[in-house]
PDB file of C-alpha atoms in Angstrom:
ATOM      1  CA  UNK T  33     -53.981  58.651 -86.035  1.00 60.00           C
ATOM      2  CA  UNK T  34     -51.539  59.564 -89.063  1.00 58.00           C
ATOM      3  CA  UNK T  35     -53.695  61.140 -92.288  1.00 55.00           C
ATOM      4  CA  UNK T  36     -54.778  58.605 -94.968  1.00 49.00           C
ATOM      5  CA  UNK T  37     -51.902  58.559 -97.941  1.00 52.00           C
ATOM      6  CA  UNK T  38     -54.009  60.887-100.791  1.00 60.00           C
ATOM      7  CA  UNK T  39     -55.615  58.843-103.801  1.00 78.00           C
ATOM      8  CA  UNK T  40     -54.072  59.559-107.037  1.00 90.00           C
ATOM      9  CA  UNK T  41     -57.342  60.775-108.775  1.00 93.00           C
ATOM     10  CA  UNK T  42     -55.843  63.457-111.947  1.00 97.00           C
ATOM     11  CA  UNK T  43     -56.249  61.535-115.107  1.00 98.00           C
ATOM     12  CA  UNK T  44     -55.314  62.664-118.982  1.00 98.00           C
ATOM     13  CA  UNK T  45     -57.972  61.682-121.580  1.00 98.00           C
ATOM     14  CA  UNK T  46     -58.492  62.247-125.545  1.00 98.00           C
ATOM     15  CA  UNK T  47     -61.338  63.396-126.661  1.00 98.00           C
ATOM     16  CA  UNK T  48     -62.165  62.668-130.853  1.00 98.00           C
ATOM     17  CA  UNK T  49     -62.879  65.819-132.796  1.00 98.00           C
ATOM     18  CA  UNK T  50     -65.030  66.593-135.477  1.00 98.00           C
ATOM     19  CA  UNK T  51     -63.550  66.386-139.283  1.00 97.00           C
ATOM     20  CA  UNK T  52     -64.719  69.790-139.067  1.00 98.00           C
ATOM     21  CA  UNK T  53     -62.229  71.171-137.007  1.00 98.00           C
ATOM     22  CA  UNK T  54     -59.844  71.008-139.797  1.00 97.00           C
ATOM     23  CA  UNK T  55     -61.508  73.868-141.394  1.00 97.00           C
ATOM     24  CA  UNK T  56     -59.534  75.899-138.372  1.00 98.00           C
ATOM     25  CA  UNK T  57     -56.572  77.838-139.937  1.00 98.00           C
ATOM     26  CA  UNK T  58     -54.743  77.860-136.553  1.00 97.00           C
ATOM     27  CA  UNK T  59     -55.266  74.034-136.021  1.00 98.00           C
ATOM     28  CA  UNK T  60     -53.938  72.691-139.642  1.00 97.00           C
ATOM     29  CA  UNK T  61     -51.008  74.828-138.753  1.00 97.00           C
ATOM     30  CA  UNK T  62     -50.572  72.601-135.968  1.00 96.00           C
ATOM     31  CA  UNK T  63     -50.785  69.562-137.142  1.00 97.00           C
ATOM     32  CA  UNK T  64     -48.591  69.861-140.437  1.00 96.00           C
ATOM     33  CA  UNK T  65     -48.244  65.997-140.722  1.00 95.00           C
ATOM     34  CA  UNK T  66     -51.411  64.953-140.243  1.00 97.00           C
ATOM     35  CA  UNK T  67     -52.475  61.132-141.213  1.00 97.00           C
ATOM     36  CA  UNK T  68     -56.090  61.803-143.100  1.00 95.00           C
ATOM     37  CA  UNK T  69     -56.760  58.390-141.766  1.00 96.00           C
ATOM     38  CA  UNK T  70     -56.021  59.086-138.248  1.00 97.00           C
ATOM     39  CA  UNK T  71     -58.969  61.345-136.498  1.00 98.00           C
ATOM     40  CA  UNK T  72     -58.439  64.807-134.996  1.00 98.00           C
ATOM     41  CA  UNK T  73     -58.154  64.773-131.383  1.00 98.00           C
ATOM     42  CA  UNK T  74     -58.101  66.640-127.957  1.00 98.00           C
ATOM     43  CA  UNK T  75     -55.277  65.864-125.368  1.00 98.00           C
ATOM     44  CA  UNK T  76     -56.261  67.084-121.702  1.00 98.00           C
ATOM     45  CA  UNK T  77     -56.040  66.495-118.038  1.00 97.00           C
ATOM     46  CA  UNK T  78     -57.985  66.497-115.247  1.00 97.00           C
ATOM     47  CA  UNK T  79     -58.935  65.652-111.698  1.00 96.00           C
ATOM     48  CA  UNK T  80     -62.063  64.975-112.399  1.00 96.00           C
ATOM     49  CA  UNK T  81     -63.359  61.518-113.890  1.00 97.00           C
ATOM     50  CA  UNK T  82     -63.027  61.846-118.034  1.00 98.00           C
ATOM     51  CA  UNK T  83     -66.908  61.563-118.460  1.00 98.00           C
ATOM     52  CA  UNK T  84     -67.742  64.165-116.069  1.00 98.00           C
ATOM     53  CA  UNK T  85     -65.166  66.272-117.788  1.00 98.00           C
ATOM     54  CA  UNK T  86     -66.219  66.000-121.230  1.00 98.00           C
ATOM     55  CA  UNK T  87     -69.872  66.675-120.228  1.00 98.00           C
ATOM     56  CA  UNK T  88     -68.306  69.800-118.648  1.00 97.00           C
ATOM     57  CA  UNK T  89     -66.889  71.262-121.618  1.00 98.00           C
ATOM     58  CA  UNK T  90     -70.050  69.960-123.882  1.00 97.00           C
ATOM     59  CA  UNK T  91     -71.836  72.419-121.336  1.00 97.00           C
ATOM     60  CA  UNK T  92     -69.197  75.285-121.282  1.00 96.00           C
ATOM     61  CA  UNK T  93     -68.290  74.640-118.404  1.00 95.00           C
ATOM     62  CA  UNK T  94     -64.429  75.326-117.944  1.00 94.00           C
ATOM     63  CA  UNK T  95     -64.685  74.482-121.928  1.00 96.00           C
ATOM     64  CA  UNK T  96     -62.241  74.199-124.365  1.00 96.00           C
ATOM     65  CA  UNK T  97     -63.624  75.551-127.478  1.00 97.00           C
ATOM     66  CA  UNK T  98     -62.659  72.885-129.801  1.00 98.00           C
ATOM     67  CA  UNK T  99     -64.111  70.431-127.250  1.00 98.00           C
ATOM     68  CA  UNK T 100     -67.101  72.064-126.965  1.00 98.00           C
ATOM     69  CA  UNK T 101     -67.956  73.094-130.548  1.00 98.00           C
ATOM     70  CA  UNK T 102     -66.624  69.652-132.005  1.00 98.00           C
ATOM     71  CA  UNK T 103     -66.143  67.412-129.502  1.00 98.00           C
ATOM     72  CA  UNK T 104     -67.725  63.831-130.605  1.00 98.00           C
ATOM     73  CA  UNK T 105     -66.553  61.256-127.577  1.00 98.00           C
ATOM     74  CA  UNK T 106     -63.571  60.441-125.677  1.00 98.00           C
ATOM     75  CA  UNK T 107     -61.140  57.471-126.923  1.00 98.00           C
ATOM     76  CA  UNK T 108     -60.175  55.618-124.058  1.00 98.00           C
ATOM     77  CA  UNK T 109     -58.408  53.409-125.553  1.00 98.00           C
ATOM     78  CA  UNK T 110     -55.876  55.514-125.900  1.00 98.00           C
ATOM     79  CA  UNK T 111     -55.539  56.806-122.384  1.00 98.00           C
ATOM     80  CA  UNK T 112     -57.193  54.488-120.146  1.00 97.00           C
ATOM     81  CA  UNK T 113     -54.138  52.522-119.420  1.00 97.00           C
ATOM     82  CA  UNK T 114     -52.215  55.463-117.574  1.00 96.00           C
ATOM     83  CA  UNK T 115     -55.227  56.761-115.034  1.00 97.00           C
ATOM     84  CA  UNK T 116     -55.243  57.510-111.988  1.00 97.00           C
ATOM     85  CA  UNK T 117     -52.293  58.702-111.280  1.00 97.00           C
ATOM     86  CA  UNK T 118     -50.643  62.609-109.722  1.00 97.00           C
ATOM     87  CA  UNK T 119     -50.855  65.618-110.295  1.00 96.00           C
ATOM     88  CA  UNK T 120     -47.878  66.164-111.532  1.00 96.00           C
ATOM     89  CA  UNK T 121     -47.701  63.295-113.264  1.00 97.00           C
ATOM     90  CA  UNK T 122     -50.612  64.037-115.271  1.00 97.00           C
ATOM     91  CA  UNK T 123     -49.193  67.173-116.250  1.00 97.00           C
ATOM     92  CA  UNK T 124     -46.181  65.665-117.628  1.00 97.00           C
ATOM     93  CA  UNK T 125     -48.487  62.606-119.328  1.00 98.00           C
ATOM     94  CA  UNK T 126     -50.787  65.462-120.804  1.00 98.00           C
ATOM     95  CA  UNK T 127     -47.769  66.920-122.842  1.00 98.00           C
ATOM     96  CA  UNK T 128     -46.192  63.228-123.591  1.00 98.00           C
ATOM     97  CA  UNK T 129     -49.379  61.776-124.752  1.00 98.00           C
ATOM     98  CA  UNK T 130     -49.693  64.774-127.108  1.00 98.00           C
ATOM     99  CA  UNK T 131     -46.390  64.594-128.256  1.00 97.00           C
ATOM    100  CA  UNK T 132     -46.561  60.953-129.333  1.00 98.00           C
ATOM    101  CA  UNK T 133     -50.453  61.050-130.556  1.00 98.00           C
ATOM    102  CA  UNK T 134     -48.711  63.864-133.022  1.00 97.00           C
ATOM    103  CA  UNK T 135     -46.045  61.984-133.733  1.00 97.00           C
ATOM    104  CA  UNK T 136     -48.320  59.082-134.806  1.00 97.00           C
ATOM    105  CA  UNK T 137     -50.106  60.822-137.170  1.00 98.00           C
ATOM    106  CA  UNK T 138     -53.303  62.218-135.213  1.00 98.00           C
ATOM    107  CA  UNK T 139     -53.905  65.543-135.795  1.00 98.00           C
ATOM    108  CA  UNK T 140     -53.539  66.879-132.114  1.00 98.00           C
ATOM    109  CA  UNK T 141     -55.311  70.044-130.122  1.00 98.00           C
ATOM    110  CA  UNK T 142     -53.581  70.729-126.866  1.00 94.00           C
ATOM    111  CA  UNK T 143     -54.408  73.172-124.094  1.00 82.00           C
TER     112      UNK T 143
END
């Protein structure tokens, strides 16, 4: 019998930051344009579901820092729409998604 095709299962997701992260020196210098209106957000991937990996970095798990100090929820409306999908493709998303969140006016944290 020929193996099963493999499920896409890596996902991105955005996670909303505290206001407080702005107090961070290295991530105002990051986000030069920021939209005060917009929040501050965290751009990641993984190949896990999104809830399981938030609740990992609220534990430390594999944690970002930012995530897990000021992590508040994740925003799936703005990443829902492109999960599941590759590996590799979530890779490329992670960066993309970033980019244009940025580019938007969201202040942006990515790892």
């Amino acid at each position: 019998m020929p193996p099963r095709p493999r499920q896409h299962h890596h996902h991105v997701y955005v996670v909303e930051l505290s206001d407080r992260v702005w107090n961070l020196a290295s991530f105002r210098r990051a986000n030069p344009d920021h939209d005060i209106r917009k929040p501050c957000v965290y751009v990641g991937m993984t190949g896990l579901d999104p809830d399981l990996r938030f609740d990992r970095h609220k534990a430390g798990v594999q944690a970002n820092r930012l995530v897990r100090d000021y992590g508040l929820r994740l925003l799936p409306e703005l990443y829902a729409v492109y999960n599941p999908m590759p590996y590799e493709a979530a890779r490329e998303m992670e960066v993309e998604l970033a980019i244009g969140l940025r580019e938007a006016g969201y202040a942006v944290w990515q790892a």
